[in-house]
């Protein structure tokens, strides 16, 4: 082979004895042309298709764990699947897997919003799925750490912590705890509230994933000793699942009270459930008067108090005398205090209303009240109304903004000190906790689900009431205009219930309790602690990754 010194002048000048040599393509041999972006995207899609499809199926499985389907074991399967699909992946790959998991989950869970519009379903689902996208990225990043199932469970709590607060006060629908209101994990709510239930469910699912991953690794070179970690993971998962069985759920009553819950019903579900003015108010007043007639005839026992639902008065009784008189007439007929739900105009801010529960006495008339503290954004008030209403004309159907209250809903209704929580507020830990902490001996959830009748939303909300009963050791009474009205015992069992779109009255004796649970005493501390541990695990993964790259670079030098 000729050496470099043998290169002729002709070769250098690009000529040859036979003529000029055509110039070679610059870098054609040293660096092959990279495939186009479209081709690379297609290759990536084909490579990730199976994993993405499994993530979609897993997200659907998680949705089926929630009411109205109530297949709670699927919550464990879904968590395990997401853990396996993100294990050992890059952060970017984990993020995509998380989004592919989260979007179908929320689309099915929140499909009841189609009453407002399918664009609302998709928009909210995408927004909520972004939190699961971050979860998927974090799961991938921490999957190489020792004891990764623990960090995975903490990250689930951190994701729910964020969704509970951001944006516009958050939207905590779809928490793992709300799919496990009748499972072996439910009693754990009495120790650490909904966050502890979520942690236990997520830890169990992640441990099952660790067990499956270990067994899969033994498919070629299996031995009994190498199967020990799988057995340990399965044993820990079983122990966490059964831990709730040893948690005491206090139910002993310090006192009792006889109540009647009136479900007046509406004429039709959907956005136009109100019908003509005074119709819904008249339904509830008439049902109350029927109860009064049954009491007078000896067919029913007289209650100590009566509970009407949210929006049971469709007109402001302080602005419309006919509404005031109709309520007063019904209350006097029953002869006991009635907790009335009504929209009341703000006294000084035009265009604002209060969503209130008002204690109406048969002798004194209206008295103490509670105003909903957490109005629903885009449902009960429109952020950036002036700008958004020009773009989305549907917001004009929310003509007035609800003004938030500034105190808890502890009210003396006859002989009982009740904690009033209005509609979606039952999903927010801090509102319910503060109400019990202020002295509520039982909880009342005044709600109006007529917009979302027969969509699964009432069942999802009732499940939250069941969890709150165990969490705080309180009886929970749900009063709904069109259903589902129900009475939940402190152990989370539904004792009385009225079907949807049925006018009726539930009469029950409920326990009043003063003792608080450990969850009441520790408050949000478990949630903050678990969320912080999850974030610290992400930091540890980042630091560990940098150290690994530094060692590789030193080894190459």
mmCIF file of N, CA, C and O in Angstrom, residues 80-81 84 87 148 205-219 229-231 233-234:
data_model
loop_
_atom_site.group_PDB
_atom_site.id
_atom_site.type_symbol
_atom_site.label_atom_id
_atom_site.label_comp_id
_atom_site.label_asym_id
_atom_site.label_seq_id
_atom_site.Cartn_x
_atom_site.Cartn_y
_atom_site.Cartn_z
ATOM 1 N N UNK A 80 -49.647 -0.676 38.861
ATOM 2 C CA UNK A 80 -48.572 -1.628 38.547
ATOM 3 C C UNK A 80 -48.162 -1.513 37.079
ATOM 4 O O UNK A 80 -46.968 -1.522 36.746
ATOM 5 N N UNK A 81 -49.146 -1.383 36.199
ATOM 6 C CA UNK A 81 -48.844 -1.291 34.771
ATOM 7 C C UNK A 81 -48.052 -0.038 34.448
ATOM 8 O O UNK A 81 -47.063 -0.086 33.694
ATOM 9 N N UNK A 84 -44.456 -0.464 35.526
ATOM 10 C CA UNK A 84 -43.681 -1.329 34.629
ATOM 11 C C UNK A 84 -43.384 -0.637 33.298
ATOM 12 O O UNK A 84 -42.285 -0.768 32.747
ATOM 13 N N UNK A 87 -40.602 1.902 33.905
ATOM 14 C CA UNK A 87 -39.382 1.411 34.568
ATOM 15 C C UNK A 87 -38.226 1.307 33.570
ATOM 16 O O UNK A 87 -38.342 0.692 32.499
ATOM 17 N N UNK A 148 -37.441 1.620 44.869
ATOM 18 C CA UNK A 148 -38.215 2.489 43.986
ATOM 19 C C UNK A 148 -39.731 2.400 44.169
ATOM 20 O O UNK A 148 -40.432 3.401 43.913
ATOM 21 N N UNK A 205 -49.563 -1.331 44.356
ATOM 22 C CA UNK A 205 -49.429 -1.515 42.917
ATOM 23 C C UNK A 205 -47.979 -1.549 42.469
ATOM 24 O O UNK A 205 -47.588 -2.375 41.628
ATOM 25 N N UNK A 206 -47.155 -0.655 43.028
ATOM 26 C CA UNK A 206 -45.736 -0.617 42.653
ATOM 27 C C UNK A 206 -45.002 -1.872 43.124
ATOM 28 O O UNK A 206 -44.107 -2.375 42.440
ATOM 29 N N UNK A 207 -45.357 -2.374 44.299
ATOM 30 C CA UNK A 207 -44.748 -3.617 44.790
ATOM 31 C C UNK A 207 -45.125 -4.802 43.905
ATOM 32 O O UNK A 207 -44.299 -5.686 43.638
ATOM 33 N N UNK A 208 -46.362 -4.832 43.444
ATOM 34 C CA UNK A 208 -46.765 -5.882 42.512
ATOM 35 C C UNK A 208 -45.986 -5.766 41.202
ATOM 36 O O UNK A 208 -45.616 -6.776 40.587
ATOM 37 N N UNK A 209 -45.712 -4.532 40.788
ATOM 38 C CA UNK A 209 -44.893 -4.331 39.591
ATOM 39 C C UNK A 209 -43.474 -4.834 39.814
ATOM 40 O O UNK A 209 -42.878 -5.468 38.923
ATOM 41 N N UNK A 210 -42.912 -4.569 41.000
ATOM 42 C CA UNK A 210 -41.567 -5.055 41.315
ATOM 43 C C UNK A 210 -41.531 -6.579 41.317
ATOM 44 O O UNK A 210 -40.571 -7.192 40.826
ATOM 45 N N UNK A 211 -42.568 -7.191 41.841
ATOM 46 C CA UNK A 211 -42.661 -8.648 41.842
ATOM 47 C C UNK A 211 -42.705 -9.183 40.411
ATOM 48 O O UNK A 211 -41.976 -10.131 40.062
ATOM 49 N N UNK A 212 -43.526 -8.560 39.575
ATOM 50 C CA UNK A 212 -43.645 -9.011 38.189
ATOM 51 C C UNK A 212 -42.338 -8.825 37.427
ATOM 52 O O UNK A 212 -41.926 -9.694 36.641
ATOM 53 N N UNK A 213 -41.668 -7.692 37.659
ATOM 54 C CA UNK A 213 -40.402 -7.426 36.966
ATOM 55 C C UNK A 213 -39.339 -8.439 37.351
ATOM 56 O O UNK A 213 -38.564 -8.911 36.506
ATOM 57 N N UNK A 214 -39.295 -8.809 38.616
ATOM 58 C CA UNK A 214 -38.310 -9.791 39.076
ATOM 59 C C UNK A 214 -38.585 -11.164 38.475
ATOM 60 O O UNK A 214 -37.675 -11.852 38.000
ATOM 61 N N UNK A 215 -39.827 -11.568 38.475
ATOM 62 C CA UNK A 215 -40.182 -12.869 37.905
ATOM 63 C C UNK A 215 -39.901 -12.909 36.400
ATOM 64 O O UNK A 215 -39.462 -13.936 35.866
ATOM 65 N N UNK A 216 -40.143 -11.799 35.715
ATOM 66 C CA UNK A 216 -39.860 -11.738 34.278
ATOM 67 C C UNK A 216 -38.365 -11.899 34.025
ATOM 68 O O UNK A 216 -37.954 -12.531 33.054
ATOM 69 N N UNK A 217 -37.546 -11.331 34.906
ATOM 70 C CA UNK A 217 -36.104 -11.454 34.753
ATOM 71 C C UNK A 217 -35.587 -12.861 34.970
ATOM 72 O O UNK A 217 -34.457 -13.187 34.582
ATOM 73 N N UNK A 218 -36.387 -13.726 35.578
ATOM 74 C CA UNK A 218 -35.968 -15.107 35.855
ATOM 75 C C UNK A 218 -36.423 -16.086 34.776
ATOM 76 O O UNK A 218 -36.218 -17.290 34.926
ATOM 77 N N UNK A 219 -37.015 -15.563 33.696
ATOM 78 C CA UNK A 219 -37.602 -16.474 32.719
ATOM 79 C C UNK A 219 -36.557 -17.340 32.031
ATOM 80 O O UNK A 219 -36.881 -18.423 31.535
ATOM 81 N N UNK A 229 -36.551 -11.911 46.103
ATOM 82 C CA UNK A 229 -37.047 -10.522 46.053
ATOM 83 C C UNK A 229 -38.491 -10.424 45.563
ATOM 84 O O UNK A 229 -39.249 -9.570 46.046
ATOM 85 N N UNK A 230 -38.869 -11.287 44.620
ATOM 86 C CA UNK A 230 -40.256 -11.270 44.130
ATOM 87 C C UNK A 230 -41.223 -11.670 45.231
ATOM 88 O O UNK A 230 -42.292 -11.058 45.403
ATOM 89 N N UNK A 231 -40.848 -12.691 45.997
ATOM 90 C CA UNK A 231 -41.697 -13.133 47.099
ATOM 91 C C UNK A 231 -41.795 -12.057 48.175
ATOM 92 O O UNK A 231 -42.863 -11.845 48.763
ATOM 93 N N UNK A 233 -41.518 -8.781 47.701
ATOM 94 C CA UNK A 233 -42.363 -7.704 47.193
ATOM 95 C C UNK A 233 -43.838 -8.082 47.275
ATOM 96 O O UNK A 233 -44.682 -7.263 47.680
ATOM 97 N N UNK A 234 -44.157 -9.318 46.916
ATOM 98 C CA UNK A 234 -45.552 -9.765 46.980
ATOM 99 C C UNK A 234 -46.034 -9.796 48.428
ATOM 100 O O UNK A 234 -47.173 -9.392 48.725
#
